[in-house]
mmCIF file of C-alpha atoms and ligand atoms in Angstrom:
data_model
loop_
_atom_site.group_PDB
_atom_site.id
_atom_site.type_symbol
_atom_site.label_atom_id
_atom_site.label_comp_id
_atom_site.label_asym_id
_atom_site.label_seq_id
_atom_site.Cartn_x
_atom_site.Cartn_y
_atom_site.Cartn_z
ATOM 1 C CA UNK S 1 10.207 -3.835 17.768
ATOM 2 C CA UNK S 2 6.506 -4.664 18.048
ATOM 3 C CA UNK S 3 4.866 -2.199 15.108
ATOM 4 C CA UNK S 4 2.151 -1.735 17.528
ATOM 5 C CA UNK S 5 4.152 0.110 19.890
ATOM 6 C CA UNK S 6 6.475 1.589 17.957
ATOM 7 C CA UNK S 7 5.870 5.286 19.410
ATOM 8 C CA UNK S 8 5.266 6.640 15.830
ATOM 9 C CA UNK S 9 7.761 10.582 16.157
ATOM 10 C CA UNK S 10 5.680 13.953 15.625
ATOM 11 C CA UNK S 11 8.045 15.990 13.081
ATOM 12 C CA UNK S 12 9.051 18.004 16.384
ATOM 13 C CA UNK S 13 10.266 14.501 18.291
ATOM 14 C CA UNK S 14 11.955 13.693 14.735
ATOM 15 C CA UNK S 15 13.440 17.092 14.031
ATOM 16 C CA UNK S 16 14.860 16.742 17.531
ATOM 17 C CA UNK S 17 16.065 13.316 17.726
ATOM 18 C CA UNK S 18 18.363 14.383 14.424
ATOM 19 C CA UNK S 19 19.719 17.397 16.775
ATOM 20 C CA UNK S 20 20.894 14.290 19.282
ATOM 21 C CA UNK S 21 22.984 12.949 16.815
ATOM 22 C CA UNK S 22 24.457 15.896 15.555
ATOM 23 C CA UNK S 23 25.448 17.601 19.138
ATOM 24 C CA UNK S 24 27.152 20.015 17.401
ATOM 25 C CA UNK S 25 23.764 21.399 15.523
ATOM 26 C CA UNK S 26 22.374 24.664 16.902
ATOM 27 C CA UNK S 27 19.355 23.198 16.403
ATOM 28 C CA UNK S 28 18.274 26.603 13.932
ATOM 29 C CA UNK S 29 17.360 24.273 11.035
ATOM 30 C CA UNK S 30 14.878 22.118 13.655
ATOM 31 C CA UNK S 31 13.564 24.798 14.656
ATOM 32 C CA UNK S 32 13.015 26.500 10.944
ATOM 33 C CA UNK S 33 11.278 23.091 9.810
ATOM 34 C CA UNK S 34 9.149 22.867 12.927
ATOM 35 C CA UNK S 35 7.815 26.613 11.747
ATOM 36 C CA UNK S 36 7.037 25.927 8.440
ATOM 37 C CA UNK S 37 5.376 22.670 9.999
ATOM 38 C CA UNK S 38 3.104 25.203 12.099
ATOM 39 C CA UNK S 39 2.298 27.841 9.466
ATOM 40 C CA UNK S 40 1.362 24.481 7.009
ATOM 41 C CA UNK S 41 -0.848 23.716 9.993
ATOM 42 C CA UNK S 42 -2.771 26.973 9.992
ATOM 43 C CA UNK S 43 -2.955 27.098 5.718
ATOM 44 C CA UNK S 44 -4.514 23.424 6.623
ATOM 45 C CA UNK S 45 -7.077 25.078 8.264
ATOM 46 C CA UNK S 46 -8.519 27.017 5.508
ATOM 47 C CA UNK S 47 -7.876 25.232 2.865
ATOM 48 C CA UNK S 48 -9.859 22.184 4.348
ATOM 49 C CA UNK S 49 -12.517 24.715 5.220
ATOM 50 C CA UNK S 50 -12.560 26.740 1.721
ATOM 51 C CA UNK S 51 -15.503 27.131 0.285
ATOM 52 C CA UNK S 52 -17.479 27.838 3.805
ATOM 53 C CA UNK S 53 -15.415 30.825 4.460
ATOM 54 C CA UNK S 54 -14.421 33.328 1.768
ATOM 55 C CA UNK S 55 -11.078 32.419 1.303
ATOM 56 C CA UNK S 56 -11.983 31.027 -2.158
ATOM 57 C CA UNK S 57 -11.362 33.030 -5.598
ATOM 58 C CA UNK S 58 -9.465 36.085 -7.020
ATOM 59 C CA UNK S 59 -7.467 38.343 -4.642
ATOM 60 C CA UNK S 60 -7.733 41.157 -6.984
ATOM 61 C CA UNK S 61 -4.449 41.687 -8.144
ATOM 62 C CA UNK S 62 -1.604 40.452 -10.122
ATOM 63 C CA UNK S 63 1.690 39.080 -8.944
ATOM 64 C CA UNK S 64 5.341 39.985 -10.249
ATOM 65 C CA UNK S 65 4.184 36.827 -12.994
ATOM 66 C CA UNK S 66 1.319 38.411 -14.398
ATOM 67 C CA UNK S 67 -0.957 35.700 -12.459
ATOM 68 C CA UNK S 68 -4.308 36.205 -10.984
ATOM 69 C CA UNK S 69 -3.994 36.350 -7.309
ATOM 70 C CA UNK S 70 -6.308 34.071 -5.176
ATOM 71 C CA UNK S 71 -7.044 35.015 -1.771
ATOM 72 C CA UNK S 72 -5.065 31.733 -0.674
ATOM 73 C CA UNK S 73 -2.108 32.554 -2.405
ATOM 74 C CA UNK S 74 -2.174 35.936 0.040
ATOM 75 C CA UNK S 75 -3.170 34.387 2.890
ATOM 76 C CA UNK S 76 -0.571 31.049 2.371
ATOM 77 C CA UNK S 77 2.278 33.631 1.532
ATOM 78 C CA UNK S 78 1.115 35.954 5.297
ATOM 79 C CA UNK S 79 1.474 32.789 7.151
ATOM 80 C CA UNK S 80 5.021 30.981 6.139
ATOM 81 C CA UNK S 81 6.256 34.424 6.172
ATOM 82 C CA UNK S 82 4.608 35.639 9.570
ATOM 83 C CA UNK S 83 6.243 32.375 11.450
ATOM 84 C CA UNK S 84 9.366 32.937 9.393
ATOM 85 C CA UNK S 85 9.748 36.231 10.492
ATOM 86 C CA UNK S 86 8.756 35.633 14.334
ATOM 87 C CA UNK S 87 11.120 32.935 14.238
ATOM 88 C CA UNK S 88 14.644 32.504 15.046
ATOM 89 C CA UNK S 89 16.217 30.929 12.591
ATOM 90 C CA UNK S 90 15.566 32.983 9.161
ATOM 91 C CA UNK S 91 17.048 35.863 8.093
ATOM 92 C CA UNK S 92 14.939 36.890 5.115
ATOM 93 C CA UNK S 93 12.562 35.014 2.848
ATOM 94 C CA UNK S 94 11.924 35.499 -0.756
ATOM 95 C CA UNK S 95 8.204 34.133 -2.415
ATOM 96 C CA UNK S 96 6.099 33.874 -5.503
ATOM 97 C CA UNK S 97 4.010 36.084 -4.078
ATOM 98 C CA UNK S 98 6.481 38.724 -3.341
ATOM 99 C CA UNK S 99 7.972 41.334 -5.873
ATOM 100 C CA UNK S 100 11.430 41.381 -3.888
ATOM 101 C CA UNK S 101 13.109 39.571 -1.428
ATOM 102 C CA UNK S 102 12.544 40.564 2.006
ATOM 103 C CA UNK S 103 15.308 41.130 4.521
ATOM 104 C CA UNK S 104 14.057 40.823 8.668
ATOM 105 C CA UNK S 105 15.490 43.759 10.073
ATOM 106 C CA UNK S 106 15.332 42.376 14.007
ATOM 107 C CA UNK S 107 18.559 41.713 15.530
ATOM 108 C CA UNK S 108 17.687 38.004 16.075
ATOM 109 C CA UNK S 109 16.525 37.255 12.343
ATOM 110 C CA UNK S 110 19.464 39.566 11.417
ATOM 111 C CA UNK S 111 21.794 37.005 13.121
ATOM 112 C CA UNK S 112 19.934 33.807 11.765
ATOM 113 C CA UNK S 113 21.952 31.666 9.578
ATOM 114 C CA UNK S 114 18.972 30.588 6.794
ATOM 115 C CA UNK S 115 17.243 32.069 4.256
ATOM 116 C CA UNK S 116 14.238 30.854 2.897
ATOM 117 C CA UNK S 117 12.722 30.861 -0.549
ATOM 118 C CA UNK S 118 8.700 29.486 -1.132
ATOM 119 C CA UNK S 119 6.021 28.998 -3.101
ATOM 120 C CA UNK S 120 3.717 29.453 -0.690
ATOM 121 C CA UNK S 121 0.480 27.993 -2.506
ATOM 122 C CA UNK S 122 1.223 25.404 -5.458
ATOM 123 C CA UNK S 123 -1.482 25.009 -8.392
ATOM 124 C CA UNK S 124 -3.650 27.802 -7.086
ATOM 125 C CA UNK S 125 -5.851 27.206 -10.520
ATOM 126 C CA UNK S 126 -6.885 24.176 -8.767
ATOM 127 C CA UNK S 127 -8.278 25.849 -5.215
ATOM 128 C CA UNK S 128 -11.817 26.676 -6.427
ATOM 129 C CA UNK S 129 -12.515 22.825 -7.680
ATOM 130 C CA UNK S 130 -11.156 21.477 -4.534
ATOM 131 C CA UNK S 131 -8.289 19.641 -5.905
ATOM 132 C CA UNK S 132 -4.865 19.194 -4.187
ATOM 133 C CA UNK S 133 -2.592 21.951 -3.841
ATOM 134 C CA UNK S 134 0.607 22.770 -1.979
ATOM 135 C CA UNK S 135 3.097 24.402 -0.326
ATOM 136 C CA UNK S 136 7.117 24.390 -1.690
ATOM 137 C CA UNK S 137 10.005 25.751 0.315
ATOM 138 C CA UNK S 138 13.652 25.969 -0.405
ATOM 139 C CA UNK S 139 16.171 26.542 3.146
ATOM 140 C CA UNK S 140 19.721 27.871 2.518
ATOM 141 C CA UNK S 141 22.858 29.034 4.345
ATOM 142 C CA UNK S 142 23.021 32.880 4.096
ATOM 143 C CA UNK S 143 26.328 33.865 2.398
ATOM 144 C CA UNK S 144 26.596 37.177 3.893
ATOM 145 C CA UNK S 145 27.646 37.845 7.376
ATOM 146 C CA UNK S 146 25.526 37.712 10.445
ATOM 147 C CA UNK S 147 24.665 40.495 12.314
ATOM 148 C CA UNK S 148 23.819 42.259 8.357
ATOM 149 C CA UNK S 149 20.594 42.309 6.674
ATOM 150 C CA UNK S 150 20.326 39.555 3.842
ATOM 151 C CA UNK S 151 21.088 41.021 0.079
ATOM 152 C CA UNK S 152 19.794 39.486 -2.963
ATOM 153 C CA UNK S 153 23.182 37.640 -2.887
ATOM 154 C CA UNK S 154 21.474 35.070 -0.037
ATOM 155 C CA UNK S 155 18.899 34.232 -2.591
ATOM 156 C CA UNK S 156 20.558 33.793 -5.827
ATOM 157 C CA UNK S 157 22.670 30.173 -4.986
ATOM 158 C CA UNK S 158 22.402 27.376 -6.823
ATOM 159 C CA UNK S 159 20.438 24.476 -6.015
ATOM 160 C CA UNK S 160 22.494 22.337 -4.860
ATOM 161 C CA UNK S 161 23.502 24.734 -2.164
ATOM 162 C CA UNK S 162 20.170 24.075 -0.350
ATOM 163 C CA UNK S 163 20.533 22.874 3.118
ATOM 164 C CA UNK S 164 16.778 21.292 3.115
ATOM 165 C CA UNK S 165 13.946 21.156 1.002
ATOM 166 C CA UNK S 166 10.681 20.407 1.171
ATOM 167 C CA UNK S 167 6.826 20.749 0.186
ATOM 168 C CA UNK S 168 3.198 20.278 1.720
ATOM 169 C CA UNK S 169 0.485 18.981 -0.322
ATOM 170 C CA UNK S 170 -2.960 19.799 1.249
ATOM 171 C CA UNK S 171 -4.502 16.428 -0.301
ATOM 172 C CA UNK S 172 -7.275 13.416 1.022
ATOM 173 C CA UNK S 173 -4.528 13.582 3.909
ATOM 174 C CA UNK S 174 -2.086 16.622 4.501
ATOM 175 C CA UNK S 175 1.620 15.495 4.024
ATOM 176 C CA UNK S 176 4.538 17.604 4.798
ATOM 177 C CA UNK S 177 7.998 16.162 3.034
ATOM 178 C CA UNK S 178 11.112 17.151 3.095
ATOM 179 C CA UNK S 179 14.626 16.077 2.241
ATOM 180 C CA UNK S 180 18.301 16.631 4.034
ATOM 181 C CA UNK S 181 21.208 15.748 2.776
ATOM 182 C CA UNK S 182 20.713 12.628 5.010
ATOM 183 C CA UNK S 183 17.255 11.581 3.375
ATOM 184 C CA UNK S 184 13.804 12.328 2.748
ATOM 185 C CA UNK S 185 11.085 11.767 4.927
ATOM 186 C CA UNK S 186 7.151 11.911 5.115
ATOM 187 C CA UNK S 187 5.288 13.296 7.547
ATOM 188 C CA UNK S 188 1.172 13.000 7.542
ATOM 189 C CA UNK S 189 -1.051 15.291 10.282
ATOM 190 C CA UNK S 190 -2.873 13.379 12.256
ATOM 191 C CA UNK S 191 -5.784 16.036 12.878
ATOM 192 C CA UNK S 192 -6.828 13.886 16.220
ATOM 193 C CA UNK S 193 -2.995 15.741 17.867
ATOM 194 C CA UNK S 194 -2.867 18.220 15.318
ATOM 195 C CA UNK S 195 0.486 16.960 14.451
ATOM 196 C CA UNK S 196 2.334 16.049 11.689
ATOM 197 C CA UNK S 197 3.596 11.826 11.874
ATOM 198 C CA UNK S 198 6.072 10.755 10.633
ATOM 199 C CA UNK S 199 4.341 7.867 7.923
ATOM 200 C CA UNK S 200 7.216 7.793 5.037
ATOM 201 C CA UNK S 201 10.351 6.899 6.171
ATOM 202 C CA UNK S 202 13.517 7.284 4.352
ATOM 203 C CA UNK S 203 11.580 8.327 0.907
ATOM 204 C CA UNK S 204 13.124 6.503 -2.122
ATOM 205 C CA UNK S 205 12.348 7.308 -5.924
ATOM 206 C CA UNK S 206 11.357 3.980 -7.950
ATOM 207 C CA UNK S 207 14.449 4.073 -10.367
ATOM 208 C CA UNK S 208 11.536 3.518 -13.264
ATOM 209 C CA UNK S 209 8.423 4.116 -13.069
ATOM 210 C CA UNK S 210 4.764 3.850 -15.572
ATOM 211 C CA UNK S 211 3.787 7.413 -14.971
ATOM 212 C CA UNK S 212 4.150 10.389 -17.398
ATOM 213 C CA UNK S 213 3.072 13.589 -16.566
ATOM 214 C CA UNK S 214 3.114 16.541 -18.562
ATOM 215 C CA UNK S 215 0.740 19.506 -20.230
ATOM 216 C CA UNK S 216 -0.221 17.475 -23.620
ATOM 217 C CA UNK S 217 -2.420 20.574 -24.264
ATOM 218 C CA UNK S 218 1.319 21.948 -25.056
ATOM 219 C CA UNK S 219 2.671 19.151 -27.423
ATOM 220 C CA UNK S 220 3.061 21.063 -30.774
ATOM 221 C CA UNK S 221 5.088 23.483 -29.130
ATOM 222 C CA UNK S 222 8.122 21.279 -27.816
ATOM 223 C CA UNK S 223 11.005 20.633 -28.705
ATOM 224 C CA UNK S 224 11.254 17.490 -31.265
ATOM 225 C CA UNK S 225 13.564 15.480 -28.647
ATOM 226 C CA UNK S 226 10.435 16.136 -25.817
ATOM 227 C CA UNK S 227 7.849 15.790 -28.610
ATOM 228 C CA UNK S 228 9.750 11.995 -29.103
ATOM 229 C CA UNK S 229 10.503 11.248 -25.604
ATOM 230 C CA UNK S 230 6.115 11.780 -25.206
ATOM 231 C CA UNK S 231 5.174 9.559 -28.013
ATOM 232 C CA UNK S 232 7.392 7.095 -27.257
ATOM 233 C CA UNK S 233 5.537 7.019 -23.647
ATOM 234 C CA UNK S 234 2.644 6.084 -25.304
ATOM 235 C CA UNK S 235 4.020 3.019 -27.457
ATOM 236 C CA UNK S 236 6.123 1.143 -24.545
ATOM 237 C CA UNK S 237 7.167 0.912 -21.134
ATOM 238 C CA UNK S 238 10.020 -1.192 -20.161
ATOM 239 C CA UNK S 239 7.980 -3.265 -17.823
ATOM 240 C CA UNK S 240 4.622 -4.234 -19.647
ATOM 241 C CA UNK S 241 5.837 -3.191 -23.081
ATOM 242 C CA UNK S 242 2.806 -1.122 -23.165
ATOM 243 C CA UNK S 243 2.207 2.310 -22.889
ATOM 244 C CA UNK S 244 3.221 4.600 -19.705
ATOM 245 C CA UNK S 245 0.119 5.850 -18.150
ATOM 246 C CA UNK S 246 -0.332 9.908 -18.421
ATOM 247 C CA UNK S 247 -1.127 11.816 -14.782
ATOM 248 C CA UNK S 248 -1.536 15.535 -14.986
ATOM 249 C CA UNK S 249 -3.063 17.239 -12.212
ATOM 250 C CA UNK S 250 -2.050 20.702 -12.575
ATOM 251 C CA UNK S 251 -0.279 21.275 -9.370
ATOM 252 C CA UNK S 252 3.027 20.464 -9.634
ATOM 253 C CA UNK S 253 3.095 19.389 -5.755
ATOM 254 C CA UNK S 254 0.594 16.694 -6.353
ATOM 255 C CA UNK S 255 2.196 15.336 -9.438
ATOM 256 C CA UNK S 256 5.945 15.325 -8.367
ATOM 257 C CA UNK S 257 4.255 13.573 -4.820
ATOM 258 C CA UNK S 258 2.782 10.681 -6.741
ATOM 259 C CA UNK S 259 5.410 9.960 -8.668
ATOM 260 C CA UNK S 260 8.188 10.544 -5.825
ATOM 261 C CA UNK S 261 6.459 7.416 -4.013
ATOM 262 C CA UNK S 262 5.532 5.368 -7.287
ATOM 263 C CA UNK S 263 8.029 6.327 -10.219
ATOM 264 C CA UNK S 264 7.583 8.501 -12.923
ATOM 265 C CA UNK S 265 8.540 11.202 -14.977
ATOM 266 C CA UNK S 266 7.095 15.098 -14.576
ATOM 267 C CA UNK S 267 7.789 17.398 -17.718
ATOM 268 C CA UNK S 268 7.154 20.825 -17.525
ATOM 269 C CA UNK S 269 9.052 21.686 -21.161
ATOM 270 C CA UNK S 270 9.769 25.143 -22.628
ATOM 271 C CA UNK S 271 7.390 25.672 -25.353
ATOM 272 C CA UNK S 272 7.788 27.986 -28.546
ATOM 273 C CA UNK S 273 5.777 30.645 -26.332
ATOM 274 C CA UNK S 274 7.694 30.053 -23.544
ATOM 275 C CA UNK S 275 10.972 29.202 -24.217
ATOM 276 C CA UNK S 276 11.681 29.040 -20.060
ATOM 277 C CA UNK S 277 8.913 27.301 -19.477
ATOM 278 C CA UNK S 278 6.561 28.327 -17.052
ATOM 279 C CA UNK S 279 7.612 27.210 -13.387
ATOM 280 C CA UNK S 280 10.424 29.177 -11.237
ATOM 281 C CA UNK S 281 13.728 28.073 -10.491
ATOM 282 C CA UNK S 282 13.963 29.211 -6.928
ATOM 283 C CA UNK S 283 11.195 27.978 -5.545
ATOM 284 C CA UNK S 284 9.608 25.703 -7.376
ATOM 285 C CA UNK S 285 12.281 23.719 -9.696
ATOM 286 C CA UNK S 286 15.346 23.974 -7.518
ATOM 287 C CA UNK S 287 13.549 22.179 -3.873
ATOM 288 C CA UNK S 288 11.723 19.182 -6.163
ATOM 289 C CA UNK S 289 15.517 18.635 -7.751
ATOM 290 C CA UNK S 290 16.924 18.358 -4.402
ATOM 291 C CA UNK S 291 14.679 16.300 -3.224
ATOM 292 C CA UNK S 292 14.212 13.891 -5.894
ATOM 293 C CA UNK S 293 18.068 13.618 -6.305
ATOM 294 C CA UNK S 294 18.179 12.943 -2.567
ATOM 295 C CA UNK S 295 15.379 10.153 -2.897
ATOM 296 C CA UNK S 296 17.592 8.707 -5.944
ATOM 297 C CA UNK S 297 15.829 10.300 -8.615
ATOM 298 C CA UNK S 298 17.201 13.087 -11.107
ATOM 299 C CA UNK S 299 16.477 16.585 -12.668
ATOM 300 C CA UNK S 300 16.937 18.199 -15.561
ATOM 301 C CA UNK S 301 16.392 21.818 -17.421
ATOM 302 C CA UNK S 302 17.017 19.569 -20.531
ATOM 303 C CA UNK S 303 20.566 20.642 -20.503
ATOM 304 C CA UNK S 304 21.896 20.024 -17.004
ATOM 305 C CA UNK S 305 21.163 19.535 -13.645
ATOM 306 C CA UNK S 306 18.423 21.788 -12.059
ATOM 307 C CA UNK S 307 20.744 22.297 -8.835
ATOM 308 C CA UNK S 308 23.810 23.166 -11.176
ATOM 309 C CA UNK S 309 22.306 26.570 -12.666
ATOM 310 C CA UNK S 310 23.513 29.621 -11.291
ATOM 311 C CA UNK S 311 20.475 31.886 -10.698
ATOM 312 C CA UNK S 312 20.286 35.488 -11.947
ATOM 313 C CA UNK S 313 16.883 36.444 -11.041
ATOM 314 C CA UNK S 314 14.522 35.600 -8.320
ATOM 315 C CA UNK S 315 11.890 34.983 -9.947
ATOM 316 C CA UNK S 316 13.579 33.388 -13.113
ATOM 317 C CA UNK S 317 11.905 30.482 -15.473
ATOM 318 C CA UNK S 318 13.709 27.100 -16.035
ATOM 319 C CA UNK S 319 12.456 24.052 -18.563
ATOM 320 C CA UNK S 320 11.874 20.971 -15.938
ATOM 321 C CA UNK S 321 12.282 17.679 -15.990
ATOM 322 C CA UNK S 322 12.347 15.825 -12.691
ATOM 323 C CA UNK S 323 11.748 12.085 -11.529
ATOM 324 C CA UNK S 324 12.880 8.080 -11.692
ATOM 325 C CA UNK S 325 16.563 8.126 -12.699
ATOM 326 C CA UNK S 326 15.728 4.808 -15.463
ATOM 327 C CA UNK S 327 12.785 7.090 -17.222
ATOM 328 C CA UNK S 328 15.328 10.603 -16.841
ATOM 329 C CA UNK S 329 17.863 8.723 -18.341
ATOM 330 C CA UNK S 330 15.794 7.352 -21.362
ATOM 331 C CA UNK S 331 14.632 10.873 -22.053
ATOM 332 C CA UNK S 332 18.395 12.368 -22.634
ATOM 333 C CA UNK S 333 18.383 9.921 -25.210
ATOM 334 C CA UNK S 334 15.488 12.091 -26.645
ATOM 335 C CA UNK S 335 17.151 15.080 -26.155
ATOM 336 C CA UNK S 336 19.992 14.001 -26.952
ATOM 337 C CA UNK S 337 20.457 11.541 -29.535
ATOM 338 C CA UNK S 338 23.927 9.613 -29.672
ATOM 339 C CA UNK S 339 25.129 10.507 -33.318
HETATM 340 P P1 LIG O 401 1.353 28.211 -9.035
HETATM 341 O O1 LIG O 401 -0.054 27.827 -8.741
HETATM 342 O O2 LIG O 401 2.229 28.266 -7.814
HETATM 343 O O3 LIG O 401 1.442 29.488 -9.852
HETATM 344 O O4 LIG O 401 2.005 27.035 -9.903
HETATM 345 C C1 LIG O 401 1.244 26.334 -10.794
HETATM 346 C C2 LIG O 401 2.161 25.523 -11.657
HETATM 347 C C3 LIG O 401 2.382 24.101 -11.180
HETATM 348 O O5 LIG O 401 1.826 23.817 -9.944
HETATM 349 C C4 LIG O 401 1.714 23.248 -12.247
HETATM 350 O O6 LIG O 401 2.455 22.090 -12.515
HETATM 351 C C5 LIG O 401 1.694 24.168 -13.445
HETATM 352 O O7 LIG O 401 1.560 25.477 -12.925
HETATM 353 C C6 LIG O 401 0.545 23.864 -14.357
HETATM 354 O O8 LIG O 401 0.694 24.759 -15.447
HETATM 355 P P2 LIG O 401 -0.191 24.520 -16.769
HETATM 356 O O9 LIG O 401 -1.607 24.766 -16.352
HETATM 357 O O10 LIG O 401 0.339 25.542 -17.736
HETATM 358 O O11 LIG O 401 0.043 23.104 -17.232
HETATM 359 MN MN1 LIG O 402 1.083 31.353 -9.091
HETATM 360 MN MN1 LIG O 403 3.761 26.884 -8.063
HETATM 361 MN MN1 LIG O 404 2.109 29.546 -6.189
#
């Protein structure tokens, strides 16, 4: 087909054309993604504007982490959970932002069959120096029955129970991606329609890759297998023999996005400190596993796969280690070493 008139599909046209092949779909999980596509509209709008309106700095409180609130992270959290909840096709959400999870007490939500777990504003350190941040979301089946409110049994599943997964990253362009069990696809706004296009197709993970990315600010606290693994990056690389080159932006989002499309590694070890590490399971490790692994690539808390653990907590810690399958692989030799 000419490119030029290939009639490029809106994530709504996409979202339904899958429904067309699937006749037996209810057409719920469209319709959740196509939310989450709206409220990532509306955060669009302020972030792109922040700085003119005073949606910029400290909220004034502290979240269930012990982080600094920013006014984004509130206002990011109102929205996914405001179309979530208006919605038909989620019965409760849990978020970063959020103590507990929270159950929609409607009849309709009651009777929806997904849950959905976010991290409704990724590397908020990096909002008042205008550099990317982002949006991660997690969609399950709920386990209890319809008709009931959700319990906290909805939200503790593993990973690899996720029905979709995705993320936004509010970059030079604003990309929403997210992976099925059938693929992963890229979707870029087009601010002229106000619609998100479909521009990545079928998202594959390079199986290696010349990117490392990781907090080196951290190094003398890892583990001697990580400590390895990073100091070998910086000797060879299997295609030039020289060294990887080391990305860190600080929001996880932006780094697992770069390297998705061009190969790499992303490392967010436990330290002595921090023997968990610092990012959460649920909604921030578990929906970049699934959608790595879908695009090819693999995860890792250093022991197993991300998707495999069995959460306990909502707002639980996990060691991560997430990217080209090649560069994931040469790592467990790090951590470890055949005797
Ligand atoms: P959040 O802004 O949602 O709290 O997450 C920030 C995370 C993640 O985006 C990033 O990779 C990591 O924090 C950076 O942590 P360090 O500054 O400790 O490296
Ligand atoms: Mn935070
Ligand atoms: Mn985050
Ligand atoms: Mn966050």
């Amino acid at each position: 087909m000419n490119p030029i008139n290939r009639q490029i599909s809106t994530l709504d046209e996409f979202t339904i054309q899958s429904l067309r092949q699937f006749p037996h779909a209810t057409g719920e999980l469209s319709s959740l993604l196509r939310d989450i596509g709206l409220a990532a509209k509306r955060v669009n709008v302020e972030v792109n504007k922040a700085g003119l309106v005073d949606i910029l700095g400290d909220h004034g409180s502290t979240n269930v982490q012990g982080e600094e609130v920013k006014k984004l992270d509130i206002y990011a959290n109102n929205q996914f959970m405001g179309v979530l909840q208006r919605g038909v096709s989620c019965a409760g959400i849990a978020s970063e932002e959020l103590d507990d999870y929270v159950a929609f007490d409607d009849a309709v939500s009651r009777n929806s069959k997904y849950i959905c777990m976010f991290d409704p504003l990724d590397g908020s350190g990096n909002i008042d120096v205008n550099v990317s941040i982002g949006t991660i979301f997690g969609i399950y089946r709920r386990v209890t029955e319809r008709g009931t409110p959700v319990t906290k049994e909805d939200f503790l599943q593993k990973g690899i129970n996720q029905v979709a997964a995705g993320y936004v990253i509010y970059g030079s362009s604003t990309m929403m991606v997210y992976a099925t069990r059938r693929g992963v696809n890229g979707f870029t706004l087009d601010p002229s329609i106000g619609e998100f296009c479909l521009s990545h197709p079928d998202i594959k993970c390079p199986e290696w890759g010349k990117i490392y990315s990781v907090n080196h600010g951290n190094f003398f606290q890892y583990a001697d297998g990580v400590k390895k693994y990073i100091t070998e990056c910086q000797h060879k690389c299997k295609d030039t023999g020289g060294p990887y080159t080391q990305r860190y932006i600080g929001s996880m989002v932006a780094d697992v996005h770069r390297n998705l499309i061009k190969g790499g590694i992303f490392m967010y070890p436990g330290t002595i400190e921090k023997p968990k590490g610092k990012l959460r399971l649920l909604y921030e490790c578990n929906p970049f596993a699934f959608i790595v692994e879908v695009a090819g690539g693999k995860s890792s808390n250093g022991e197993v796969s991300i998707l495999d653990i069995q959460p306990t907590e909502l707002h639980q810690r996990a060691p991560f280690f997430v990217g080209s399958k090649k560069m994931m692989e040469e790592l467990e030799g790090y951590l470890h070493p055949r005797l």
